Amino acid sequence: DAMVIQNPRYQVTQFGKPVTLSCSQTLNHNVMYWYQQKSSQAPKLLFHYYDKDFNNEADTPDNFQSRRPNTSFCFLDIRSPGLGDAAMYLCATSRGPSLQETQYFGPGTRLLVL
Amino acid sequence: LAKTTQPISMDSYEGQEVNITCSHNNIATNDYITWYQQFPSQGPRFIIQGYKTKVTNEVASLFIPADRKSSTLSLPRVSLSDTAVYYCLVGDRSGNTPLVFGKGTRLSVIA
């Protein structure tokens, strides 16, 4: 089945130690998104790629970076994780960037910062 | 960017119809209304989308009045497995509007 895959499902890192979260998709969608979701809060968009074009949200900290080496894969790099970065990180894809295109979400990676 | 307002939480018994209303007073002419469902520890899942009047699919119905300043998601005969957070989003076709999730409505279905 076509899907959005996130690995690992749970990630533990140390304060200040760089960490990379992975997302892959078999939907061949043009757009890939990264969201941060903290406990009992709504998902917050960090950035998205439309093909190779990177679109950063204005309030996304510089500590968060992303790479999309090809259509299928997208990575979220947190350069120096702080305690406040502990959250669920959701990857999503869509055919196009407009709201009318359904977004397909992965199961998320829960990040714990010690 | 149209802001949305939903009730924070709702409770319902199994078998009842649940209606969740979303207010979007500043909705623009080109904006569509989309609802997502999120179960605990999972990513959100698309439920339904509409522009005006009524849309129905196998999961839910979406009612949008003529002024489009609100919309109502209707879930028929809910079961325990419908316990989730429901998000209402508003945006246009341009792709320039970022997808902003509001606070959502936490629906608890009770046996």
GROMACS .gro file of C-alpha atoms in nm:
model
  225
    1ASP     CA    1   0.000   0.000   0.000
    2ALA     CA    2   0.117   0.349  -0.079
    3MET     CA    3   0.200   0.530   0.237
    4VAL     CA    4   0.407   0.773   0.439
    5ILE     CA    5   0.667   0.606   0.658
    6GLN     CA    6   0.849   0.761   0.950
    7ASN     CA    7   1.143   0.606   1.128
    8PRO     CA    8   1.201   0.561   1.405
    9ARG     CA    9   0.866   0.585   1.586
   10TYR     CA   10   1.046   0.688   1.905
   11GLN     CA   11   1.376   0.872   1.925
   12VAL     CA   12   1.571   0.961   2.235
   13THR     CA   13   1.850   1.216   2.220
   14GLN     CA   14   2.055   1.418   2.461
   15PHE     CA   15   2.035   1.789   2.515
   16GLY     CA   16   2.241   1.957   2.244
   17LYS     CA   17   2.314   1.638   2.048
   18PRO     CA   18   2.213   1.663   1.681
   19VAL     CA   19   1.936   1.432   1.573
   20THR     CA   20   1.783   1.345   1.235
   21LEU     CA   21   1.432   1.220   1.177
   22SER     CA   22   1.342   1.042   0.856
   23CYS     CA   23   1.037   1.032   0.634
   24SER     CA   24   0.976   0.840   0.314
   25GLN     CA   25   0.677   0.814   0.087
   26THR     CA   26   0.559   0.576  -0.182
   27LEU     CA   27   0.285   0.811  -0.308
   28ASN     CA   28   0.515   0.998  -0.547
   29HIS     CA   29   0.376   1.325  -0.414
   30ASN     CA   30   0.538   1.656  -0.499
   31VAL     CA   31   0.504   1.813  -0.158
   32MET     CA   32   0.644   1.695   0.174
   33TYR     CA   33   0.579   1.867   0.506
   34TRP     CA   34   0.718   1.858   0.856
   35TYR     CA   35   0.500   1.942   1.154
   36GLN     CA   36   0.577   1.965   1.523
   37GLN     CA   37   0.305   1.863   1.766
   38LYS     CA   38   0.344   1.908   2.138
   39SER     CA   39   0.125   1.737   2.392
   40SER     CA   40  -0.243   1.842   2.371
   41GLN     CA   41  -0.164   2.098   2.102
   42ALA     CA   42  -0.241   2.118   1.733
   43PRO     CA   43   0.024   2.029   1.473
   44LYS     CA   44   0.238   2.327   1.382
   45LEU     CA   45   0.387   2.349   1.034
   46LEU     CA   46   0.766   2.390   1.039
   47PHE     CA   47   0.842   2.387   0.666
   48HIS     CA   48   0.763   2.210   0.344
   49TYR     CA   49   0.921   2.116   0.013
   50TYR     CA   50   0.740   2.164  -0.315
   51ASP     CA   51   0.959   1.945  -0.533
   52LYS     CA   52   1.302   2.086  -0.457
   53ASP     CA   53   1.179   2.426  -0.345
   54PHE     CA   54   1.212   2.471   0.029
   55ASN     CA   55   0.954   2.683   0.212
   56ASN     CA   56   1.030   2.773   0.570
   57GLU     CA   57   0.762   2.906   0.804
   58ALA     CA   58   0.852   3.245   0.943
   59ASP     CA   59   0.854   3.135   1.306
   60THR     CA   60   1.045   2.810   1.262
   61PRO     CA   61   1.366   2.830   1.469
   62ASP     CA   62   1.700   2.811   1.288
   63ASN     CA   63   1.773   2.505   1.496
   64PHE     CA   64   1.545   2.311   1.262
   65GLN     CA   65   1.665   2.224   0.914
   66SER     CA   66   1.541   1.995   0.642
   67ARG     CA   67   1.676   1.805   0.344
   68ARG     CA   68   1.500   1.640   0.056
   69PRO     CA   69   1.755   1.446  -0.150
   70ASN     CA   70   1.491   1.297  -0.381
   71THR     CA   71   1.114   1.274  -0.427
   72SER     CA   72   1.074   0.988  -0.182
   73PHE     CA   73   1.276   1.102   0.117
   74CYS     CA   74   1.275   1.401   0.346
   75PHE     CA   75   1.476   1.455   0.664
   76LEU     CA   76   1.432   1.680   0.964
   77ASP     CA   77   1.757   1.781   1.132
   78ILE     CA   78   1.756   1.934   1.477
   79ARG     CA   79   2.102   2.077   1.523
   80SER     CA   80   2.102   2.132   1.897
   81PRO     CA   81   1.790   1.989   2.059
   82GLY     CA   82   1.664   2.157   2.370
   83LEU     CA   83   1.419   2.025   2.626
   84GLY     CA   84   1.148   2.232   2.459
   85ASP     CA   85   1.192   2.042   2.134
   86ALA     CA   86   1.051   1.724   2.282
   87ALA     CA   87   0.741   1.659   2.075
   88MET     CA   88   0.579   1.443   1.810
   89TYR     CA   89   0.715   1.521   1.466
   90LEU     CA   90   0.478   1.449   1.182
   91CYS     CA   91   0.567   1.413   0.817
   92ALA     CA   92   0.297   1.460   0.554
   93THR     CA   93   0.273   1.460   0.176
   94SER     CA   94   0.037   1.595  -0.086
   95ARG     CA   95   0.023   1.607  -0.463
   96GLY     CA   96   0.022   1.985  -0.467
   97PRO     CA   97   0.065   2.267  -0.216
   98SER     CA   98  -0.289   2.397  -0.194
   99LEU     CA   99  -0.531   2.317   0.086
  100GLN     CA  100  -0.752   2.136  -0.162
  101GLU     CA  101  -0.493   1.865  -0.195
  102THR     CA  102  -0.539   1.607   0.077
  103GLN     CA  103  -0.242   1.572   0.307
  104TYR     CA  104  -0.137   1.220   0.398
  105PHE     CA  105   0.033   1.197   0.733
  106GLY     CA  106   0.280   0.946   0.863
  107PRO     CA  107   0.249   0.793   1.211
  108GLY     CA  108   0.496   1.042   1.356
  109THR     CA  109   0.822   1.019   1.547
  110ARG     CA  110   0.807   1.099   1.915
  111LEU     CA  111   1.125   1.276   2.022
  112LEU     CA  112   1.244   1.271   2.379
  113VAL     CA  113   1.526   1.502   2.485
  114LEU     CA  114   1.716   1.408   2.799
  115LEU     CA  115  -0.566   3.380   0.666
  116ALA     CA  116  -0.908   3.279   0.794
  117LYS     CA  117  -0.898   3.189   1.161
  118THR     CA  118  -1.114   2.906   1.287
  119THR     CA  119  -1.286   2.859   1.621
  120GLN     CA  120  -1.415   2.525   1.747
  121PRO     CA  121  -1.539   2.394   2.081
  122ILE     CA  122  -1.249   2.255   2.281
  123SER     CA  123  -1.424   1.932   2.368
  124MET     CA  124  -1.748   1.738   2.328
  125ASP     CA  125  -1.887   1.421   2.480
  126SER     CA  126  -2.132   1.185   2.316
  127TYR     CA  127  -2.283   0.842   2.377
  128GLU     CA  128  -2.238   0.563   2.131
  129GLY     CA  129  -2.496   0.555   1.854
  130GLN     CA  130  -2.570   0.926   1.866
  131GLU     CA  131  -2.517   1.175   1.587
  132VAL     CA  132  -2.246   1.429   1.667
  133ASN     CA  133  -2.230   1.775   1.516
  134ILE     CA  134  -1.913   1.980   1.554
  135THR     CA  135  -1.936   2.342   1.443
  136CYS     CA  136  -1.645   2.553   1.327
  137SER     CA  137  -1.662   2.930   1.298
  138HIS     CA  138  -1.460   3.104   1.027
  139ASN     CA  139  -1.597   3.457   1.008
  140ASN     CA  140  -1.315   3.585   0.787
  141ILE     CA  141  -1.340   3.315   0.522
  142ALA     CA  142  -1.242   3.442   0.178
  143THR     CA  143  -1.422   3.383  -0.148
  144ASN     CA  144  -1.170   3.127  -0.269
  145ASP     CA  145  -1.135   2.940   0.059
  146TYR     CA  146  -1.238   2.580   0.105
  147ILE     CA  147  -1.317   2.410   0.435
  148THR     CA  148  -1.140   2.089   0.526
  149TRP     CA  149  -1.173   1.862   0.829
  150TYR     CA  150  -0.911   1.624   0.963
  151GLN     CA  151  -0.937   1.359   1.235
  152GLN     CA  152  -0.650   1.265   1.465
  153PHE     CA  153  -0.638   0.960   1.690
  154PRO     CA  154  -0.393   0.951   1.982
  155SER     CA  155  -0.034   0.887   1.875
  156GLN     CA  156  -0.122   0.900   1.505
  157GLY     CA  157  -0.100   1.160   1.233
  158PRO     CA  158  -0.414   1.349   1.124
  159ARG     CA  159  -0.634   1.190   0.861
  160PHE     CA  160  -0.846   1.371   0.601
  161ILE     CA  161  -1.220   1.335   0.659
  162ILE     CA  162  -1.405   1.569   0.427
  163GLN     CA  163  -1.381   1.893   0.232
  164GLY     CA  164  -1.637   2.137   0.096
  165TYR     CA  165  -1.700   2.483  -0.042
  166LYS     CA  166  -2.072   2.538   0.006
  167THR     CA  167  -2.404   2.371   0.089
  168LYS     CA  168  -2.359   2.004   0.176
  169VAL     CA  169  -2.099   1.738   0.113
  170THR     CA  170  -2.136   1.376   0.218
  171ASN     CA  171  -1.903   1.079   0.205
  172GLU     CA  172  -1.889   0.740   0.370
  173VAL     CA  173  -1.754   0.885   0.693
  174ALA     CA  174  -1.928   1.218   0.753
  175SER     CA  175  -2.133   1.505   0.621
  176LEU     CA  176  -2.030   1.867   0.602
  177PHE     CA  177  -2.291   2.141   0.615
  178ILE     CA  178  -2.198   2.492   0.505
  179PRO     CA  179  -2.456   2.774   0.522
  180ALA     CA  180  -2.492   3.031   0.249
  181ASP     CA  181  -2.275   3.292   0.422
  182ARG     CA  182  -1.998   3.031   0.474
  183LYS     CA  183  -1.899   3.187   0.804
  184SER     CA  184  -1.933   2.854   0.976
  185SER     CA  185  -1.948   2.486   0.895
  186THR     CA  186  -2.071   2.178   1.075
  187LEU     CA  187  -1.914   1.836   1.063
  188SER     CA  188  -2.175   1.569   1.123
  189LEU     CA  189  -2.078   1.219   1.233
  190PRO     CA  190  -2.369   0.974   1.218
  191ARG     CA  191  -2.408   0.712   1.491
  192VAL     CA  192  -2.068   0.749   1.652
  193SER     CA  193  -1.885   0.457   1.807
  194LEU     CA  194  -1.607   0.439   2.065
  195SER     CA  195  -1.355   0.433   1.780
  196ASP     CA  196  -1.461   0.784   1.677
  197THR     CA  197  -1.298   0.923   1.990
  198ALA     CA  198  -1.041   1.162   1.845
  199VAL     CA  199  -0.952   1.526   1.790
  200TYR     CA  200  -1.125   1.689   1.494
  201TYR     CA  201  -0.963   1.986   1.320
  202CYS     CA  202  -1.130   2.238   1.091
  203LEU     CA  203  -0.904   2.416   0.840
  204VAL     CA  204  -0.977   2.692   0.593
  205GLY     CA  205  -0.763   2.789   0.296
  206ASP     CA  206  -0.756   2.854  -0.075
  207ARG     CA  207  -0.632   2.677  -0.386
  208SER     CA  208  -0.329   2.894  -0.437
  209GLY     CA  209  -0.093   2.700  -0.221
  210ASN     CA  210   0.032   3.023  -0.074
  211THR     CA  211  -0.176   2.982   0.236
  212PRO     CA  212   0.005   2.772   0.493
  213LEU     CA  213  -0.192   2.489   0.643
  214VAL     CA  214  -0.268   2.608   0.994
  215PHE     CA  215  -0.434   2.371   1.237
  216GLY     CA  216  -0.655   2.533   1.498
  217LYS     CA  217  -0.692   2.393   1.845
  218GLY     CA  218  -0.937   2.126   1.732
  219THR     CA  219  -1.229   1.962   1.912
  220ARG     CA  220  -1.162   1.663   2.134
  221LEU     CA  221  -1.457   1.425   2.095
  222SER     CA  222  -1.502   1.160   2.361
  223VAL     CA  223  -1.750   0.884   2.285
  224ILE     CA  224  -1.888   0.707   2.588
  225ALA     CA  225  -2.037   0.358   2.594
   0.00000   0.00000   0.00000
